[in-house]
């Protein structure tokens, strides 16, 4: 690698999958079910399905949009229809917004039948929508109705957890503790010991002392 280029490494998990199908007219002496094994990247859209059982309802939250956006901020996983044979998972919001994989666009969409011009499209179709990703937001309410590219986050993490860039969850106490807990190191990025609101902070208005009449020693 030359001095003008950079090298980046990322960790990818490889999934070992078993595919099965039934042959209506198997050869004599053979079982009607056929199975074989394949390998695929676990972080991508896998060509296969798993059997899941949840003990409680699954909710995911959407963040990164302005308050004026009509898009729902909370989505719930809904059960598939009995006649569905291929499904990536469908999440529905309280006002009718739907998060699901579109075979027509070959990527994930957040859409509403009444707000078609406001459809959100995941730009990296190879990845799952969870975590922080780039989305194309149509007719964005906070950008004069123009189509915008935004970094949005879909998370299933609890309030006391931090959402990693890939959507996985780690305890909030491990955020900015100088130890890598997220695979993508996102828990150790953009760490600030002191955060200032640049619009509201007044440098000439010092914070009040702990003890009235006494100055506070500050060491830099």
Short mmCIF file of C-alpha atoms in Angstrom, two decimals:
data_model
loop_
_atom_site.label_atom_id
_atom_site.label_comp_id
_atom_site.label_asym_id
_atom_site.label_seq_id
_atom_site.Cartn_x
_atom_site.Cartn_y
_atom_site.Cartn_z
CA UNK A 1 0.00 0.00 0.00
CA UNK A 2 1.48 3.34 -1.01
CA UNK A 3 1.69 6.38 1.26
CA UNK A 4 -1.16 7.96 -0.69
CA UNK A 5 -3.62 5.20 0.19
CA UNK A 6 -5.14 3.91 3.38
CA UNK A 7 -6.03 0.40 4.42
CA UNK A 8 -9.09 -0.42 6.49
CA UNK A 9 -9.93 -3.75 8.10
CA UNK A 10 -13.33 -4.95 9.28
CA UNK A 11 -14.45 -8.16 10.92
CA UNK A 12 -17.05 -10.23 9.08
CA UNK A 13 -18.73 -13.34 10.47
CA UNK A 14 -19.33 -16.25 8.11
CA UNK A 15 -22.61 -18.15 8.50
CA UNK A 16 -22.87 -21.86 7.64
CA UNK A 17 -26.37 -22.49 6.28
CA UNK A 18 -28.31 -25.59 5.36
CA UNK A 19 -30.75 -25.28 2.46
CA UNK A 20 -33.55 -27.79 2.03
CA UNK A 21 -36.20 -28.42 -0.58
CA UNK A 22 -38.78 -31.07 -1.33
CA UNK A 23 -38.91 -32.95 -4.59
CA UNK A 24 -42.46 -33.91 -5.51
CA UNK A 25 -41.21 -36.79 -7.66
CA UNK A 26 -37.97 -38.09 -6.11
CA UNK A 27 -36.13 -40.95 -7.82
CA UNK A 28 -36.92 -44.41 -6.57
CA UNK A 29 -35.09 -45.16 -3.35
CA UNK A 30 -34.32 -41.50 -2.57
CA UNK A 31 -35.81 -39.29 0.13
CA UNK A 32 -38.13 -36.53 -1.02
CA UNK A 33 -36.11 -33.90 0.91
CA UNK A 34 -32.82 -32.61 -0.47
CA UNK A 35 -30.35 -30.64 1.63
CA UNK A 36 -27.01 -28.95 1.04
CA UNK A 37 -24.75 -26.49 2.84
CA UNK A 38 -23.65 -22.99 1.79
CA UNK A 39 -21.68 -20.15 3.38
CA UNK A 40 -22.67 -16.47 3.37
CA UNK A 41 -21.65 -13.31 5.21
CA UNK A 42 -23.83 -13.04 8.31
CA UNK A 43 -24.03 -9.23 8.15
CA UNK A 44 -25.56 -9.24 4.66
CA UNK A 45 -29.03 -10.24 3.49
CA UNK A 46 -28.89 -14.02 3.71
CA UNK A 47 -30.78 -16.12 1.18
CA UNK A 48 -32.51 -18.18 3.81
CA UNK A 49 -35.02 -18.09 6.64
CA UNK A 50 -34.95 -18.91 10.33
CA UNK A 51 -37.68 -20.02 12.70
CA UNK A 52 -38.05 -17.45 15.48
CA UNK A 53 -40.11 -17.39 18.65
CA UNK A 54 -40.31 -14.19 20.71
CA UNK A 55 -41.41 -14.06 24.34
CA UNK A 56 -42.38 -10.40 23.99
CA UNK A 57 -43.19 -7.88 21.28
CA UNK A 58 -40.23 -6.56 19.30
CA UNK A 59 -39.94 -2.79 18.89
CA UNK A 60 -37.30 -0.74 17.09
CA UNK A 61 -36.77 3.02 17.27
CA UNK A 62 -35.80 5.35 14.42
CA UNK A 63 -33.63 8.40 15.12
CA UNK A 64 -31.98 11.02 12.95
CA UNK A 65 -35.05 12.72 11.43
CA UNK A 66 -36.27 16.16 12.43
CA UNK A 67 -39.47 16.63 14.44
CA UNK A 68 -41.34 17.96 11.38
CA UNK A 69 -40.93 14.66 9.54
CA UNK A 70 -44.19 12.64 9.44
CA UNK A 71 -42.34 9.30 9.63
CA UNK A 72 -43.07 7.13 12.67
CA UNK A 73 -40.24 6.90 15.19
CA UNK A 74 -41.29 3.55 16.74
CA UNK A 75 -41.96 0.36 14.75
CA UNK A 76 -43.23 -3.05 15.87
CA UNK A 77 -42.46 -6.41 14.28
CA UNK A 78 -45.65 -7.94 12.88
CA UNK A 79 -46.39 -11.59 12.23
CA UNK A 80 -46.28 -12.84 8.63
CA UNK A 81 -49.33 -13.87 6.69
CA UNK A 82 -49.96 -17.60 6.47
CA UNK A 83 -49.46 -17.64 2.70
CA UNK A 84 -46.11 -15.81 2.80
CA UNK A 85 -43.14 -17.98 1.87
CA UNK A 86 -40.42 -15.32 1.54
CA UNK A 87 -40.17 -12.57 4.13
CA UNK A 88 -37.31 -10.48 5.51
CA UNK A 89 -39.38 -9.10 8.38
CA UNK A 90 -41.97 -6.34 8.41
CA UNK A 91 -42.18 -3.55 11.00
CA UNK A 92 -45.17 -1.21 11.27
CA UNK A 93 -45.51 2.17 12.99
CA UNK A 94 -48.51 3.59 14.83
CA UNK A 95 -49.61 5.84 11.94
CA UNK A 96 -49.08 3.32 9.15
CA UNK A 97 -45.43 3.69 8.17
CA UNK A 98 -43.91 0.34 7.17
CA UNK A 99 -40.29 -0.82 7.27
CA UNK A 100 -39.73 -3.81 5.00
CA UNK A 101 -37.51 -5.20 2.26
CA UNK A 102 -38.62 -4.32 -1.26
CA UNK A 103 -37.88 -6.93 -3.91
CA UNK A 104 -38.70 -4.33 -6.55
CA UNK A 105 -35.99 -1.94 -5.35
CA UNK A 106 -33.78 -4.72 -3.92
CA UNK A 107 -33.28 -2.80 -0.66
CA UNK A 108 -35.06 -1.80 2.54
CA UNK A 109 -37.70 0.93 2.46
CA UNK A 110 -39.64 2.94 5.03
CA UNK A 111 -42.84 3.93 3.29
CA UNK A 112 -46.46 4.99 3.71
CA UNK A 113 -49.25 4.58 1.17
CA UNK A 114 -50.34 8.22 1.75
CA UNK A 115 -46.81 9.74 1.72
CA UNK A 116 -45.22 8.02 -1.26
CA UNK A 117 -43.06 11.07 -1.98
CA UNK A 118 -41.54 10.78 1.53
CA UNK A 119 -40.28 7.21 1.09
CA UNK A 120 -36.94 6.40 2.75
CA UNK A 121 -34.55 4.04 0.94
CA UNK A 122 -31.52 2.27 2.41
CA UNK A 123 -28.59 3.07 0.12
CA UNK A 124 -26.39 0.05 0.95
CA UNK A 125 -28.65 -2.78 -0.20
CA UNK A 126 -26.09 -5.39 0.90
CA UNK A 127 -26.61 -4.70 4.59
CA UNK A 128 -29.44 -5.05 7.05
CA UNK A 129 -31.17 -1.79 8.04
CA UNK A 130 -30.35 -1.96 11.75
CA UNK A 131 -27.72 0.27 13.28
CA UNK A 132 -26.52 3.49 11.65
CA UNK A 133 -26.77 3.64 7.86
CA UNK A 134 -27.14 6.12 5.02
CA UNK A 135 -30.74 6.56 3.82
CA UNK A 136 -32.18 8.50 0.91
CA UNK A 137 -35.08 10.57 2.30
CA UNK A 138 -37.56 11.81 -0.27
CA UNK A 139 -39.19 15.24 0.06
CA UNK A 140 -37.46 15.85 3.40
CA UNK A 141 -39.53 18.25 5.49
CA UNK A 142 -36.48 19.91 7.05
CA UNK A 143 -34.62 20.51 3.78
CA UNK A 144 -37.23 22.50 1.84
CA UNK A 145 -38.80 19.32 0.48
CA UNK A 146 -35.64 18.19 -1.30
CA UNK A 147 -34.40 14.60 -1.46
CA UNK A 148 -31.65 14.27 1.16
CA UNK A 149 -29.05 11.71 2.22
CA UNK A 150 -29.12 11.26 6.01
CA UNK A 151 -27.43 9.06 8.58
CA UNK A 152 -30.31 7.35 10.39
CA UNK A 153 -30.26 4.81 13.17
CA UNK A 154 -32.62 1.87 13.75
CA UNK A 155 -32.19 0.37 17.19
CA UNK A 156 -33.72 -2.32 19.38
CA UNK A 157 -31.50 -1.46 22.34
CA UNK A 158 -32.82 -0.67 25.83
CA UNK A 159 -32.52 2.86 27.32
CA UNK A 160 -29.53 1.73 29.42
CA UNK A 161 -27.71 0.39 26.34
CA UNK A 162 -25.64 2.00 23.58
CA UNK A 163 -26.42 1.15 19.96
CA UNK A 164 -23.33 0.18 17.97
CA UNK A 165 -23.00 1.17 14.33
CA UNK A 166 -24.01 -2.34 13.26
CA UNK A 167 -27.12 -2.36 15.47
CA UNK A 168 -25.79 -4.53 18.29
CA UNK A 169 -26.21 -3.36 21.89
CA UNK A 170 -23.66 -2.85 24.70
CA UNK A 171 -24.15 -1.48 28.23
CA UNK A 172 -24.23 2.32 28.26
CA UNK A 173 -21.64 2.30 31.05
CA UNK A 174 -19.11 0.93 28.56
CA UNK A 175 -19.50 3.94 26.27
CA UNK A 176 -16.22 5.92 26.09
CA UNK A 177 -14.41 3.74 28.65
CA UNK A 178 -11.34 3.32 26.39
CA UNK A 179 -12.23 -0.34 25.84
CA UNK A 180 -13.60 -1.66 22.54
CA UNK A 181 -17.01 -3.26 23.06
CA UNK A 182 -18.60 -2.69 19.62
CA UNK A 183 -17.16 -4.63 16.70
CA UNK A 184 -16.89 -1.39 14.71
CA UNK A 185 -15.40 0.57 17.66
CA UNK A 186 -18.33 2.99 17.52
CA UNK A 187 -18.61 2.98 21.34
CA UNK A 188 -15.23 4.75 21.52
CA UNK A 189 -15.82 7.33 18.78
CA UNK A 190 -16.87 10.98 19.23
CA UNK A 191 -16.16 10.82 22.96
CA UNK A 192 -16.16 14.14 24.84
CA UNK A 193 -15.52 14.56 28.53
CA UNK A 194 -17.29 17.94 28.48
CA UNK A 195 -19.99 18.72 25.94
CA UNK A 196 -20.90 22.36 25.26
CA UNK A 197 -23.91 23.72 23.44
CA UNK A 198 -22.21 26.16 21.07
CA UNK A 199 -25.44 28.06 20.42
CA UNK A 200 -26.41 28.59 24.06
CA UNK A 201 -23.06 28.61 25.91
CA UNK A 202 -21.94 32.06 27.12
CA UNK A 203 -18.20 32.14 27.73
CA UNK A 204 -18.48 35.35 29.79
CA UNK A 205 -21.09 33.81 32.11
CA UNK A 206 -19.09 31.53 34.41
CA UNK A 207 -20.84 28.65 36.18
CA UNK A 208 -21.79 29.33 39.82
CA UNK A 209 -19.30 28.26 42.52
CA UNK A 210 -19.95 25.22 44.65
CA UNK A 211 -19.46 27.33 47.78
CA UNK A 212 -20.73 30.90 47.59
CA UNK A 213 -17.95 33.48 47.44
CA UNK A 214 -15.20 31.01 46.61
CA UNK A 215 -13.49 30.51 43.26
CA UNK A 216 -13.07 27.09 41.70
CA UNK A 217 -9.61 26.00 40.61
CA UNK A 218 -9.56 24.81 37.00
CA UNK A 219 -6.58 22.86 35.65
CA UNK A 220 -6.05 22.36 31.91
#
